[in-house]
Structures are given as C-alpha cells and as structure tokens.
Amino acid sequence: MPGPGRRTNARPRATGTANNPSATSSAQADSLIADIDNADGWDRVVNVLCDYFDLPDIATRSGLKKVHANFDNIYRRLDKAYNGNTSNVRLKGGIVGIYARMCVDAILRNKLFQRGFLAQLFPLLDEPSCRHLALRALTTVTHHGGIEIRMEISKWYRDLLRVLKEFSDDPKTIELSIITLSHCIVAALSEDGIKADPKLGESLDLKDVAGTVTDALHKPFPSRVLVDHSVPLIAVSTLNSQAPPSAVKFLVAGLRSKDWIFRCTCLGGLFLLHREEAESDQRLLDPTKMMMAMSRPAPPHLNAILSSYGFQQCESYLTMKTANDFQTAMMDCIRTRDLYSLGILLAEFILRTEFSISEGYYETDNPGTGRRENMDLGLPFTMWSDALPHCARAIRANGVPAEADMADVVEMKFLIMKQRIPDAVKIANVALKRNPDFAYAYYVLTLASDPVAGLRAAKKGIKCTNITPFVRFQMMQRAVDQAGEMGIHILQDSASEGDKKWEEGIAFLTSALEDSKTYIAHAPPDNRHMKNVLYWNILLRVAIEEDISPDVRELQGSIRKLKIADDFSNWIGVSPPKTQLRLTQQTVVRLFPEASEEWGEFVAKSSRSDVASSSPEKAVDDLAAWLGDAHLEGEDDDHGHSHKSATFNSANLELYRCSWCRNPSAALRKCAGCSKTRYCDAACQKSDWKGHKKACTANKGGS
Ligand SMILES: [Zn+2]
Ligand SMILES: [Zn+2]
Ligand SMILES: [Zn+2]
C-alpha cells in the first residue's frame, strides 16, 4: 500500500529542504505549494510535507520519539504553514493528517490538543476535499485517545451532527461521523465520564443524537462498522432524554438480533430509558393496612385463582392465619410465662410467612385515668417484638441441639426487624457452619448489601432440603432480582470491558429467567413479589429466548399473569408502583410489533456475514485508509470496545454456572478431578459429588 510510511524514491522530492529545516525562502515555499498541488492523493501531500519539513517517519515508534525530542520546533513550522496558507486547504488537510498520525502517541496527542488541534481540524469538515480526511482523523484520534480526548471531542458533537444531516447521502461521511460520535458520547456518558465531568453529559442534546443517528440508519443498509458503533450510541442516547420513538423501537427490535453484543447493548439501553421517571419499588408494605384489605373478600376471578392454587397455601391466607396465631401465642404467654414454648411457635411462624411478627404490646384499661395503657405483666419485654431475643435465649438454655436453628431463626428475625442486617448475617454465617442445610440462614445472607454474595446464598438456599415454601420463594425472587440486575449491569459495562463480559452477563440473565419460570409456575398467585418476577420473565424471554413472534403471542401467558398480579395488588390496596422494571417491560411489550415492522429487516441483515465491513474508500481517501490503520507495533489496542459480533453458544454459559446450585458467576472453581464442571466452593462440589462422580471419572478418562 502506498503511503507516507513507505516512501518511494520514484517521485521527485522537494529538493533543498530536506537537510535544511530553517529554509523559509519564498521560492522554497512556492515549490512546496506546487508540489502539494501536483501531488496525487493525500498520501502524496503528506509525503511532500514530511519531506519539506524533514519529519522523521511518523508511522514508526522511533520516528515519533524523534518528533518528541524536537516537538516545539516541528510544531512551530507546521503551525506557521497552516496559518500562513489560509486558502490552501490541501496543505491544511495534509498538516491535520500529520497531526492525527502523531496523536497515536499519547504525549504528542496531549501537546497537540493543548495547542488547539481541534480548532484546526473542525473547520476542514466544511471543505469538500478535506471532509473525509478530517473525519478519518477524528475516528483515529478517538480510537487511540483515552477518555479525556474523547470527552474533549464530544464538546464538538453539534458540528458532527450538522455534517451528518447535511451530507446524509454520503455513506462515508455518515460512517465516520457516527464512529466518532459513538466513541465520544459513549465515553462522556460512561460512569468514569460522568464522574470526571457531569456537566458535559448533561449538556448533550441526546434526543438530537439519537434521532439523527437513527435517521442515518434508515438509509440504504450501512456497513458493519457503522452498525457496531451505532448500537451503543443509540443505547446511551436514551439516557436522561425523551428518546425519539424510532430510536426506542430500534433498541426493542435489537433484542432479537442474532448478534449477542447488539442484543445485550439494546437491553442495557432500554433499562436506561425509564431511569429518571421511575418510582421506587415500594414493596415494603404496611402490614396492618394489608391485613385490613385482605379481610375483605377477593373479587370472584381472584378468588377462583386462589381456590385452584389452594387457599391454605396462599399468601393472603397464611398472613391472616399467622397474625391470629401470633396474637393467640402472645396471649397464652401471659398465662404460661413459657418463653421456650413461645420461641418454638414463633420460629414456625417466621418460616411460614413474611409478616409473622407484628408490633404489639399488652394493654389494659386503667380505671384511674380512663385510658388504655401498657400493662406490666412482669414479663421481660413490653413490645412484642422484643420478646424474640428472650425466646431465643430460652430455646438455647433448653440445650436441645436439634433446636439450635430455631433459636437462630428467632434471633435473626429480631435483628432484621430492627434493621440490624450485619448482626443477623454474623449469626447466619456461624449457623451455616453448624448446619449447611439451614435455609433461613441463607435467606438472611441474601439481605446483605453485597449482591454477588447475596445471589450465591439465594441459589444455595433454594437447594436446601429442609425448607418451607415461603423461604424458598422468598429466596427465588431475590435470586431473580439479583441475577437480573447484575446481568444488566455487566452487559451495560460489557461494551467497555471486552469480549468475555457479555457471556458472563448472559449467564446471569439465564439464571434469572430460569428462576422466574419456576417461581411463576409454583409460587402463590397472590405473592407480592409476583409482579416483579413477571417483569423480569417477560423482558428476559424477549431478550434470551429463541422464538418470539412479532405479535409476542408466546408471551401472552405471562402478560395475563401480570394482569392478575396487578389485580391482587389493587385488592390489597396498593396500586403497582411504576418501577423502572415495570416501565421497561411495558415499553418492550407495547412497541415490539411496531419495532419488528420498522427495524426487523435491518436487525436481521446486520448480523449476516455478507455485510460489508466498511463503506468503500474513494481513491482520494487513500491517506484516510492509512490513518485508519494507524497503530504502532507492540501497542496495546486501547480502543476500549469490541467490534466483534458474537453468536450464541450455550455451552459457553456453563463456564459461568455452578454445576450444583446453578449460581452464575465468573469466579467459579473447577473440579480438580475432571477440570470441567465448576462450583461456587467446596460445599457445592461436595453436594454435587453423588451425581457428578460418574461423569467426572468418564471425563477424566476421555481427555
Ligand atoms: Zn470504535
Ligand atoms: Zn454453587
Ligand atoms: Zn469432576
């Protein structure tokens, strides 16, 4: 390939200048202009300039080092030429090309930026002969530049949008502008970008960005590189904005892409869509209000559903019954004063339903004052919840080893009610050493703030053999929530963290989807977490499952169940909060048919292998191609995002799942026997051994 990096001796050199850097005579300058005017293509222009200014070979690391050593001198001469020849755009373009190439080196890049490189570059966007060159310089600089450079260039985004709109019939202009916009705006809106300069992110008119980019994608089918850069750009542009409908539909349709990076980026983008307007999830209810509502009969259609599930297993029945049982137990305690027996009863209530221990106290009419007052019965507590630690102590004092779990259940419940989660977690960890099959202790661990540990505990807890339905479903909905949230978070980051990340993200989402299905099939229909699990279920089925028709008929069962879950909420007097998850789910279901209509073909086509990797270069863009290839030998590619597309291989997901509890994690330990199956830890491996033993020996022999 011809280019400034490979000078040929066949062409005439600008004689007399090569060894005389101080030459500034007008005759020499005239000969430079003539050489530039005669040069055939940008690579020749740059060659002429490199010779004239006696620059080292800037395509090599050693050449850039020489530039470094003599930077001020070189820059002064180039700058003088740029400013002295205001009408010669070829000369200016050549100089900007040289600067862009120097930008591969971080120190030179910073020096050039400080000296106003962008102010020299951007005017060239309006010069027809220089536009591609200037845009290519921007893609190169943003490709190699770190986040500061990308953020700096994102301040010029309006110029890029203007060019995109003005030259919307030139595929190369579209491609290069969108690549640059993508590099810069994604950086400005990244976590680090927002931390470094929150005002910059807020100043961007994302509605304009998303709208302009989607308009450009409606043109004849673009190149691979354009699709790869558009998807993350549209996905971040939905943040903080009233995203244009076409852009939202693009993200919804993208959920069905065969390319998993495309798919996952869209899912991440859809989650940002409703972030600002969403209400917080008020799943913490006032139990007294809830019980008053439950004492009214359920509407007939809900009653039929409760009946077919079995009234006595339903949440509402268990809540009411347990409230009564608890009252009775507390009253009996006045007579028996037996805290041990009370404790054993409370432990059973706690494992039965969520609102098992209500706040109450013994009260009586004081005939002297005529008021109801606390009654002193000589018990060691006044508030009923304060009975719990005394009951735990009484159970332990009784000394039956088989009852140790019950004492812990009662004490941990007390600590949870007092919001002392870390103290409850301490007890749970000690208890699990004693009894690894202690489901409620795992449940307590799911309440801790570390989501990774929480998910792991939930997955292990679900596998416990000695477990009540309440504790099991409680952990299952935690597992759906936590795996779902972590999966989305990993996918939102995966663009900037490379290849492996998205597979890990899918493993989390797959785990969430599996648990959501079990939960929906088996949990009580009036369980208050049902809605949330259905939101995840519907979203993840669209994003993960293979066959979803444009009319989403496969989802109708889940959609119907969600309607019922909403009716249950309304029955107990709590209208479903408009959470981020709920709104996202609604957007996806509502727009899916239209999205398939508008973008279905585009999405299908984008993952085909016969798509051109980039739009064709014209002959005049030969330097642009040279810039596009710019990288130094041995240089780490700090581009920061993957341009590879990814097809789905479900076998890979197994690398991220524990073979026993199915916990998704990137930090599993391989079985030492076969080095194939993976586990959270020795406990999971031990539990799985009975089932795995055979396969392990077989695998070992086979490999
Ligand atoms: Zn890129
Ligand atoms: Zn495990
Ligand atoms: Zn093994």
XYZ file of C-alpha atoms and ligand atoms in Angstrom:
706
model
C 0.000 0.000 0.000
C 1.392 3.409 -0.848
C 1.542 5.839 1.995
C 3.773 8.185 3.849
C 5.119 5.328 5.899
C 6.596 3.726 2.776
C 8.229 6.434 0.800
C 9.081 5.576 -2.744
C 12.088 7.064 -4.419
C 10.373 7.125 -7.776
C 8.773 10.506 -7.285
C 10.620 13.822 -7.171
C 11.462 15.135 -3.734
C 11.051 18.737 -2.745
C 14.745 19.358 -3.193
C 16.790 21.562 -0.991
C 14.589 21.400 2.056
C 15.268 18.005 3.460
C 18.501 18.876 5.196
C 17.741 22.468 5.844
C 14.952 22.812 8.389
C 15.309 26.575 8.633
C 14.663 27.108 4.936
C 11.869 29.590 4.633
C 12.568 31.384 1.458
C 9.573 32.203 -0.640
C 10.946 30.182 -3.552
C 11.020 27.069 -1.425
C 7.544 27.782 -0.063
C 6.280 28.224 -3.591
C 7.802 24.934 -4.600
C 6.087 23.296 -1.618
C 2.709 24.644 -2.734
C 3.372 23.497 -6.279
C 4.385 20.046 -5.074
C 1.236 19.838 -2.950
C -0.952 20.966 -5.811
C 0.617 18.378 -8.075
C 0.532 15.612 -5.515
C -1.842 12.883 -6.490
C -3.821 11.946 -3.390
C -3.462 12.656 0.300
C -0.629 10.261 0.885
C 1.457 12.236 -1.596
C 0.500 15.500 0.070
C 1.686 14.150 3.375
C 4.859 12.799 1.796
C 5.618 16.175 0.327
C 5.048 17.832 3.677
C 7.105 15.266 5.569
C 9.976 15.802 3.171
C 9.646 19.563 3.176
C 9.667 19.751 6.948
C 12.174 16.935 7.243
C 9.967 14.933 9.570
C 11.026 11.505 10.795
C 8.879 8.568 9.710
C 5.856 9.115 11.918
C 4.464 5.666 11.164
C 7.084 4.147 13.481
C 7.649 4.376 17.180
C 11.226 5.542 16.738
C 10.046 8.248 14.341
C 7.529 9.507 16.890
C 10.290 9.558 19.500
C 12.272 11.882 17.267
C 9.234 14.128 16.853
C 9.002 14.121 20.580
C 12.578 15.276 21.046
C 12.122 18.144 18.616
C 8.415 18.841 19.081
C 8.413 22.609 19.605
C 10.494 23.234 16.529
C 8.449 20.891 14.323
C 5.160 22.228 15.609
C 6.162 25.852 15.125
C 6.984 25.247 11.457
C 3.847 23.178 10.746
C 1.677 25.691 12.522
C 3.197 28.559 10.579
C 2.485 26.751 7.320
C -1.102 26.005 8.404
C -1.814 29.614 9.353
C 0.193 31.146 6.529
C -1.702 29.399 3.766
C -5.282 30.143 4.729
C -6.640 29.389 1.267
C -4.698 26.179 0.579
C -6.957 23.502 2.007
C -4.797 20.671 0.691
C -1.881 21.918 2.708
C -4.068 22.308 5.785
C -5.523 18.857 5.287
C -2.042 17.369 4.989
C -0.920 19.040 8.207
C -4.016 17.881 10.068
C -3.316 14.388 8.712
C 0.217 14.550 10.125
C -1.091 15.749 13.490
C -3.668 12.962 13.540
C -0.938 10.414 12.944
C 1.136 11.915 15.751
C -1.878 11.552 18.030
C -1.197 7.818 18.177
C 1.398 8.826 20.769
C -0.292 9.911 23.983
C 2.197 12.626 24.913
C 2.222 14.168 21.444
C -1.560 13.938 21.436
C -1.860 15.912 24.650
C 0.572 18.546 23.378
C -1.350 18.907 20.120
C -4.673 19.163 21.929
C -3.304 21.842 24.239
C -2.207 23.820 21.209
C -5.672 23.778 19.665
C -5.576 20.808 17.279
C -9.382 20.552 17.222
C -9.802 24.206 16.257
C -7.596 23.496 13.240
C -9.338 20.243 12.399
C -13.039 21.027 12.660
C -13.154 23.830 10.037
C -11.966 21.255 7.493
C -15.310 19.416 7.859
C -16.753 22.170 5.678
C -14.143 21.771 2.955
C -15.469 19.189 0.490
C -12.000 17.904 -0.415
C -10.947 17.569 3.235
C -14.101 16.290 4.899
C -13.298 12.581 4.766
C -9.727 13.223 5.797
C -10.802 15.322 8.791
C -13.414 12.767 9.836
C -10.915 9.957 9.476
C -8.511 11.929 11.629
C -11.255 12.145 14.260
C -12.039 8.423 14.201
C -8.311 7.677 14.511
C -7.741 10.115 17.330
C -10.800 8.941 19.245
C -9.865 5.339 18.600
C -6.467 5.757 20.205
C -7.255 8.572 22.590
C -8.259 7.937 26.164
C -11.424 9.078 27.814
C -10.218 12.704 28.229
C -9.629 13.042 24.494
C -12.997 11.510 23.688
C -14.730 13.800 26.142
C -12.915 16.813 24.725
C -14.059 15.959 21.205
C -17.607 15.289 22.379
C -17.850 19.057 23.028
C -17.839 19.435 19.229
C -20.678 16.968 18.757
C -23.020 19.549 17.247
C -20.640 20.012 14.310
C -20.662 16.274 13.751
C -24.463 16.142 13.878
C -24.663 19.020 11.425
C -22.337 17.247 8.984
C -24.400 14.072 9.390
C -27.570 15.926 8.475
C -26.064 17.988 5.648
C -24.314 15.107 3.914
C -26.793 12.386 4.677
C -26.393 10.886 1.208
C -22.663 10.286 1.563
C -22.134 6.864 3.203
C -18.520 7.587 4.170
C -19.413 10.832 5.937
C -22.207 9.051 7.796
C -19.939 6.198 8.783
C -17.034 8.306 10.024
C -19.202 10.856 11.860
C -21.126 8.154 13.683
C -17.958 6.288 14.664
C -16.567 9.496 16.141
C -19.834 10.387 17.865
C -20.052 6.879 19.271
C -16.508 6.925 20.680
C -17.010 10.342 22.246
C -20.563 10.339 23.538
C -20.360 6.822 24.967
C -17.235 7.986 26.834
C -18.859 11.201 28.073
C -21.828 9.237 29.422
C -19.822 6.374 30.898
C -19.518 6.059 34.653
C -15.976 7.490 34.552
C -17.007 10.221 32.150
C -19.858 11.393 34.322
C -17.587 11.286 37.353
C -14.969 13.412 35.587
C -17.405 15.981 34.166
C -21.108 15.580 34.958
C -21.969 18.872 33.212
C -20.703 17.623 29.870
C -23.101 14.675 29.852
C -25.997 16.921 30.809
C -25.157 19.423 28.081
C -25.541 16.875 25.276
C -28.796 17.002 23.329
C -29.261 13.263 23.307
C -32.629 13.438 21.625
C -30.944 15.067 18.646
C -28.136 12.489 18.727
C -30.492 9.504 18.850
C -32.785 10.999 16.199
C -30.009 11.934 13.780
C -28.279 8.587 14.115
C -31.478 6.567 13.620
C -32.321 8.703 10.580
C -28.937 7.869 9.113
C -29.561 4.157 9.678
C -32.752 4.358 7.636
C -30.597 4.978 4.550
C -29.565 2.037 2.349
C -28.056 -0.633 4.521
C -24.894 0.536 6.251
C -21.604 -1.173 6.914
C -20.724 -3.484 9.774
C -18.527 -0.892 11.455
C -21.370 1.617 11.310
C -23.846 -0.792 12.919
C -21.322 -1.693 15.612
C -20.846 1.949 16.548
C -24.485 2.996 16.180
C -25.889 0.459 18.609
C -24.002 1.618 21.734
C -24.504 5.236 20.680
C -28.285 4.861 20.442
C -28.307 2.807 23.633
C -26.627 5.557 25.695
C -28.578 8.304 23.967
C -31.790 7.128 25.576
C -30.381 8.262 28.941
C -31.989 11.344 30.516
C -33.929 12.044 27.364
C -37.250 11.830 25.710
C -35.794 9.405 23.214
C -37.338 9.619 19.729
C -39.776 6.716 19.157
C -37.751 5.415 16.248
C -34.658 5.085 18.450
C -36.596 3.262 21.181
C -38.041 0.896 18.590
C -34.518 0.312 17.299
C -33.493 -0.891 20.766
C -36.580 -3.079 21.132
C -36.043 -4.672 17.719
C -32.372 -5.138 18.593
C -33.392 -7.555 21.364
C -33.945 -10.105 18.622
C -30.572 -9.689 16.926
C -28.572 -12.827 16.269
C -25.557 -10.867 17.407
C -25.476 -11.058 21.171
C -23.444 -7.932 21.684
C -26.017 -5.998 19.647
C -28.816 -7.651 21.618
C -27.305 -7.048 25.019
C -26.392 -3.443 24.288
C -30.018 -2.799 23.350
C -31.272 -4.432 26.534
C -28.895 -2.284 28.584
C -30.109 0.812 26.714
C -33.768 0.003 27.319
C -33.093 -0.111 31.045
C -31.748 3.433 30.950
C -34.851 4.654 29.175
C -37.091 4.976 32.219
C -34.444 5.551 34.830
C -35.365 9.152 35.559
C -39.148 8.894 35.724
C -39.340 5.565 37.555
C -40.904 5.328 41.010
C -39.128 3.469 43.735
C -40.253 -0.040 44.430
C -42.474 0.167 47.478
C -42.693 -3.486 48.149
C -42.325 -2.794 51.845
C -45.939 -2.604 52.821
C -47.806 -1.577 55.912
C -48.910 -4.994 57.178
C -51.843 -3.635 59.191
C -53.313 -1.945 56.127
C -52.672 -5.026 54.064
C -54.465 -7.249 56.541
C -57.452 -4.958 56.692
C -57.700 -5.144 52.907
C -57.318 -8.919 52.946
C -60.205 -9.263 55.350
C -62.454 -8.078 52.517
C -63.382 -10.902 50.155
C -61.317 -11.104 46.970
C -63.070 -10.355 43.658
C -64.535 -13.547 42.149
C -61.897 -14.071 39.440
C -59.105 -13.757 42.010
C -60.969 -15.981 44.396
C -61.121 -18.672 41.741
C -57.361 -18.433 41.242
C -56.712 -18.657 44.996
C -59.012 -21.617 45.231
C -57.342 -23.534 42.437
C -53.908 -22.935 43.999
C -55.287 -23.974 47.377
C -56.445 -21.272 49.789
C -54.358 -22.561 52.633
C -51.128 -22.197 50.689
C -51.908 -18.665 49.526
C -50.065 -15.664 50.848
C -53.199 -13.845 51.993
C -54.493 -16.832 53.953
C -51.110 -17.506 55.564
C -50.724 -13.861 56.502
C -54.136 -13.704 58.160
C -53.790 -17.043 59.869
C -50.319 -16.279 61.174
C -51.454 -12.916 62.513
C -54.151 -14.701 64.526
C -51.817 -17.465 65.670
C -49.282 -14.886 66.795
C -51.891 -12.994 68.842
C -53.015 -16.200 70.474
C -49.448 -17.237 71.277
C -48.676 -13.893 72.874
C -51.837 -14.042 74.948
C -51.100 -17.606 76.054
C -47.693 -16.449 77.200
C -49.309 -14.289 79.879
C -50.658 -17.457 81.414
C -47.831 -19.900 80.786
C -44.884 -17.446 81.006
C -43.089 -20.101 78.949
C -40.683 -18.267 76.657
C -39.210 -21.520 75.385
C -42.568 -22.754 74.028
C -43.352 -19.292 72.679
C -39.974 -19.298 70.867
C -40.634 -22.671 69.209
C -44.000 -21.370 67.975
C -42.533 -18.077 66.721
C -39.812 -19.911 64.801
C -42.515 -21.817 62.972
C -44.472 -18.610 62.196
C -41.359 -16.872 60.927
C -40.701 -19.646 58.422
C -44.330 -19.626 57.311
C -44.859 -16.099 56.021
C -43.287 -12.695 55.835
C -45.472 -10.661 58.208
C -45.291 -13.143 61.036
C -44.329 -10.950 63.967
C -46.497 -7.884 64.380
C -45.594 -4.986 66.590
C -47.962 -5.003 69.549
C -47.984 -4.825 73.313
C -50.139 -5.882 76.198
C -52.536 -3.112 77.152
C -55.330 -2.614 79.590
C -57.884 -0.024 80.622
C -56.623 1.989 83.538
C -59.764 2.710 85.559
C -57.951 5.590 87.312
C -57.130 7.541 84.141
C -59.747 6.033 81.814
C -57.022 5.445 79.191
C -55.570 2.286 77.680
C -52.082 1.766 78.967
C -49.180 -0.641 78.755
C -49.765 -3.459 81.135
C -46.895 -4.625 83.295
C -47.204 -8.395 83.443
C -43.758 -8.986 84.862
C -42.547 -10.392 81.512
C -39.050 -9.314 80.409
C -40.395 -7.320 77.444
C -43.037 -4.698 76.688
C -43.153 -4.553 72.886
C -43.967 -7.987 71.483
C -41.095 -7.971 69.014
C -38.743 -7.541 71.997
C -39.820 -10.992 73.160
C -37.771 -12.564 70.360
C -34.262 -12.392 71.865
C -35.634 -13.686 75.172
C -37.284 -16.590 73.363
C -34.040 -17.362 71.508
C -32.184 -17.427 74.822
C -34.814 -19.712 76.348
C -34.539 -22.184 73.447
C -30.741 -22.244 73.746
C -30.958 -22.642 77.523
C -33.017 -25.743 76.982
C -29.959 -27.247 75.338
C -31.534 -29.442 72.616
C -29.026 -29.412 69.708
C -31.782 -30.007 67.128
C -33.419 -26.760 68.248
C -30.369 -24.552 67.712
C -31.642 -23.492 64.277
C -34.942 -22.350 65.775
C -33.181 -20.126 68.292
C -31.196 -18.599 65.433
C -34.327 -18.108 63.303
C -35.987 -16.172 66.114
C -32.939 -14.052 66.839
C -32.166 -13.319 63.170
C -35.778 -12.280 62.568
C -35.487 -9.895 65.506
C -32.310 -8.358 64.062
C -33.912 -7.999 60.615
C -36.913 -6.240 62.158
C -34.510 -3.856 63.901
C -32.667 -3.255 60.597
C -29.520 -4.772 62.081
C -28.722 -6.826 58.975
C -24.942 -7.133 59.551
C -25.583 -8.644 63.005
C -28.095 -11.095 61.510
C -25.571 -12.030 58.823
C -22.974 -12.834 61.503
C -25.359 -15.285 63.164
C -26.274 -16.811 59.790
C -22.638 -17.454 58.915
C -21.951 -19.166 62.227
C -25.168 -21.196 61.904
C -24.264 -22.407 58.403
C -21.004 -23.853 59.720
C -23.104 -25.902 62.118
C -25.785 -26.799 59.567
C -25.099 -26.220 55.850
C -28.711 -27.165 55.090
C -30.149 -24.208 57.042
C -32.361 -22.436 54.501
C -33.353 -19.436 56.623
C -29.694 -18.620 57.302
C -29.097 -18.440 53.533
C -32.140 -16.207 53.259
C -30.602 -13.816 55.781
C -27.413 -13.710 53.690
C -29.453 -12.624 50.665
C -30.387 -9.470 52.551
C -26.759 -8.352 52.869
C -25.682 -5.495 50.646
C -23.182 -7.466 48.538
C -25.232 -8.667 45.549
C -22.723 -11.341 44.486
C -22.717 -12.959 47.910
C -26.479 -12.444 48.104
C -27.133 -14.248 44.859
C -24.829 -17.093 45.796
C -26.605 -17.503 49.110
C -30.013 -17.471 47.420
C -29.007 -20.139 44.931
C -27.555 -22.369 47.638
C -30.529 -21.749 49.889
C -33.036 -22.822 47.234
C -31.260 -26.181 47.115
C -31.747 -26.835 50.845
C -33.829 -29.942 51.517
C -35.380 -28.703 54.702
C -37.157 -25.584 53.515
C -40.623 -24.062 53.760
C -42.380 -22.743 50.629
C -42.228 -19.185 51.970
C -38.454 -19.222 52.471
C -37.902 -20.948 49.148
C -39.929 -18.468 47.094
C -38.511 -15.561 49.021
C -35.007 -16.603 48.012
C -36.097 -17.385 44.497
C -37.448 -13.905 43.894
C -34.256 -12.445 45.380
C -32.265 -14.650 43.007
C -34.291 -13.388 40.023
C -33.825 -9.765 41.035
C -30.152 -10.012 41.847
C -29.124 -12.116 38.862
C -31.224 -9.889 36.585
C -29.734 -6.659 37.900
C -26.193 -7.957 37.828
C -26.668 -9.326 34.323
C -27.912 -5.960 33.045
C -25.091 -4.150 34.801
C -22.487 -6.461 33.305
C -23.990 -6.011 29.856
C -24.073 -2.230 30.170
C -20.361 -2.370 31.004
C -19.503 -5.123 28.559
C -19.088 -2.660 25.702
C -16.145 -1.144 27.511
C -14.738 -4.274 29.079
C -14.354 -6.583 26.143
C -15.317 -9.945 24.895
C -15.797 -12.287 27.790
C -18.010 -9.994 29.783
C -21.160 -10.358 27.754
C -21.160 -14.141 28.110
C -20.998 -13.696 31.846
C -23.888 -11.238 31.609
C -25.994 -13.736 29.674
C -25.234 -16.420 32.260
C -26.703 -14.145 34.925
C -29.768 -13.364 32.845
C -30.279 -17.035 32.020
C -30.197 -17.835 35.717
C -32.762 -15.096 36.392
C -35.024 -16.372 33.620
C -34.891 -19.970 34.872
C -35.754 -18.957 38.413
C -38.526 -16.665 37.197
C -40.146 -19.581 35.396
C -40.043 -21.830 38.446
C -41.340 -19.045 40.613
C -44.238 -18.173 38.316
C -45.224 -21.808 37.983
C -45.132 -22.594 41.700
C -45.304 -19.536 43.960
C -48.650 -18.461 45.456
C -50.503 -16.321 42.903
C -51.044 -13.575 45.462
C -47.382 -13.380 46.489
C -46.479 -9.731 46.466
C -43.249 -10.299 44.526
C -45.079 -11.968 41.641
C -45.308 -8.775 39.568
C -41.619 -8.109 39.772
C -40.743 -11.652 38.794
C -43.118 -11.384 35.832
C -41.472 -8.154 34.645
C -38.154 -9.969 34.545
C -39.705 -13.019 32.974
C -41.274 -11.082 30.100
C -38.194 -8.944 29.431
C -35.776 -11.817 29.596
C -37.872 -14.041 27.398
C -37.831 -11.358 24.718
C -34.093 -10.912 25.128
C -32.972 -14.514 25.546
C -35.433 -16.992 24.109
C -35.205 -18.102 20.559
C -38.721 -17.820 19.200
C -40.735 -14.700 19.840
C -43.203 -13.709 17.122
C -43.702 -10.058 16.162
C -47.115 -10.198 17.875
C -45.490 -11.579 21.068
C -48.074 -14.382 21.248
C -45.558 -16.555 23.122
C -45.667 -14.047 25.975
C -49.431 -13.891 26.346
C -49.442 -16.329 29.280
C -47.011 -14.181 31.251
C -48.810 -10.988 30.281
C -52.111 -12.439 31.523
C -50.483 -13.452 34.797
C -49.107 -9.968 35.217
C -52.610 -8.531 34.846
C -53.764 -10.892 37.599
C -50.819 -9.924 39.806
C -51.808 -6.272 39.352
C -55.383 -7.142 40.338
C -54.095 -8.788 43.518
C -52.121 -5.641 44.334
C -55.171 -3.487 43.857
C -57.225 -5.823 46.014
C -54.906 -5.293 48.952
C -54.975 -1.560 48.323
C -51.555 -0.967 46.778
C -51.548 0.080 43.143
C -48.396 -1.264 41.459
C -45.573 1.317 41.562
C -44.223 2.415 38.182
C -40.778 0.971 38.718
C -38.022 1.066 36.129
C -38.537 -2.624 35.511
C -42.289 -2.274 35.064
C -41.947 0.629 32.634
C -39.229 -1.111 30.640
C -41.313 -4.237 30.372
C -44.339 -2.233 29.246
C -42.314 -0.385 26.619
C -40.933 -3.609 25.187
C -44.308 -5.356 25.000
C -46.095 -2.284 23.622
C -43.508 -1.457 20.950
C -42.422 -4.944 19.930
C -44.826 -5.315 16.953
C -44.016 -1.848 15.554
C -40.321 -2.299 16.277
C -40.253 -5.539 14.305
C -42.016 -3.749 11.470
C -39.643 -0.777 11.381
C -36.308 -2.398 12.219
C -36.791 -6.155 11.899
C -35.197 -6.359 8.477
C -32.312 -4.114 9.490
C -31.606 -6.209 12.570
C -31.756 -9.455 10.614
C -29.484 -8.071 7.930
C -26.975 -6.616 10.380
C -25.929 -9.995 11.665
C -25.446 -11.537 8.240
C -21.891 -12.372 7.356
C -22.042 -10.833 3.873
C -22.395 -7.284 5.184
C -19.551 -5.008 4.052
C -17.203 -4.304 6.929
C -16.981 -0.636 5.981
C -18.188 1.550 3.158
C -15.821 1.685 0.176
C -12.981 4.224 0.204
C -12.630 6.549 -2.759
C -9.218 6.975 -4.305
C -8.838 10.405 -2.702
C -9.200 8.773 0.698
C -6.013 6.772 0.472
C -4.466 8.738 3.321
C -7.641 8.200 5.246
C -7.064 4.481 4.934
C -3.527 4.955 6.194
C -4.838 6.867 9.188
C -7.467 4.237 9.782
C -4.770 1.599 10.073
C -2.719 3.699 12.392
C -1.223 1.719 15.176
C 2.271 1.137 16.381
C 3.985 -2.161 16.563
C 3.609 -3.658 20.041
C 0.972 -1.112 21.006
C -1.892 -2.243 23.163
C -5.183 -1.538 21.498
C -6.815 0.789 23.970
C -9.806 1.293 21.745
C -11.911 0.123 24.613
C -14.770 -1.503 22.796
C -15.178 -4.654 20.886
C -16.217 -4.562 17.271
C -16.658 -8.267 17.078
C -20.101 -9.658 16.773
C -20.933 -12.581 18.945
C -23.019 -15.574 18.183
C -24.556 -17.548 20.955
C -23.006 -20.742 22.217
C -24.976 -22.058 25.132
C -22.143 -24.436 26.055
C -20.047 -21.398 26.979
C -22.646 -20.341 29.503
C -21.906 -23.474 31.514
C -18.499 -21.978 32.252
C -20.320 -19.371 34.327
C -22.743 -21.624 36.199
C -22.164 -23.710 39.314
C -22.993 -27.320 38.459
C -24.748 -27.834 41.764
C -26.710 -24.691 42.692
C -26.678 -23.057 39.222
C -25.303 -19.832 40.669
C -23.990 -17.646 37.834
C -20.512 -16.306 38.491
C -17.267 -15.602 36.711
C -15.317 -16.772 39.742
C -16.151 -20.472 39.970
C -13.672 -23.216 40.874
C -13.070 -26.111 38.533
C -13.495 -29.682 39.704
C -9.961 -30.940 40.271
C -10.963 -34.386 39.006
C -12.196 -33.548 35.512
C -11.340 -29.804 35.246
C -14.690 -29.408 33.520
C -17.550 -28.837 35.901
C -17.429 -25.718 38.037
C -18.574 -24.908 41.548
C -19.036 -21.958 43.881
C -16.991 -23.677 46.561
C -16.175 -26.964 48.240
C -19.672 -27.168 49.764
C -21.372 -27.087 46.352
C -18.885 -29.586 44.996
C -19.497 -31.905 47.905
C -23.255 -31.704 47.476
C -22.952 -32.474 43.768
C -20.493 -35.345 44.111
C -23.049 -38.136 44.203
C -24.440 -37.045 40.854
C -21.155 -35.936 39.329
C -18.950 -38.860 40.327
C -19.684 -40.943 37.260
C -19.324 -38.128 34.747
C -16.161 -36.961 36.471
C -14.347 -40.241 36.025
C -15.644 -40.557 32.484
C -14.487 -37.030 31.623
C -11.122 -37.693 33.154
C -10.659 -40.856 31.152
C -11.804 -39.208 27.958
C -9.451 -36.261 27.981
Zn -14.714 2.138 17.574
Zn -22.866 -23.457 43.816
Zn -15.297 -33.560 38.023
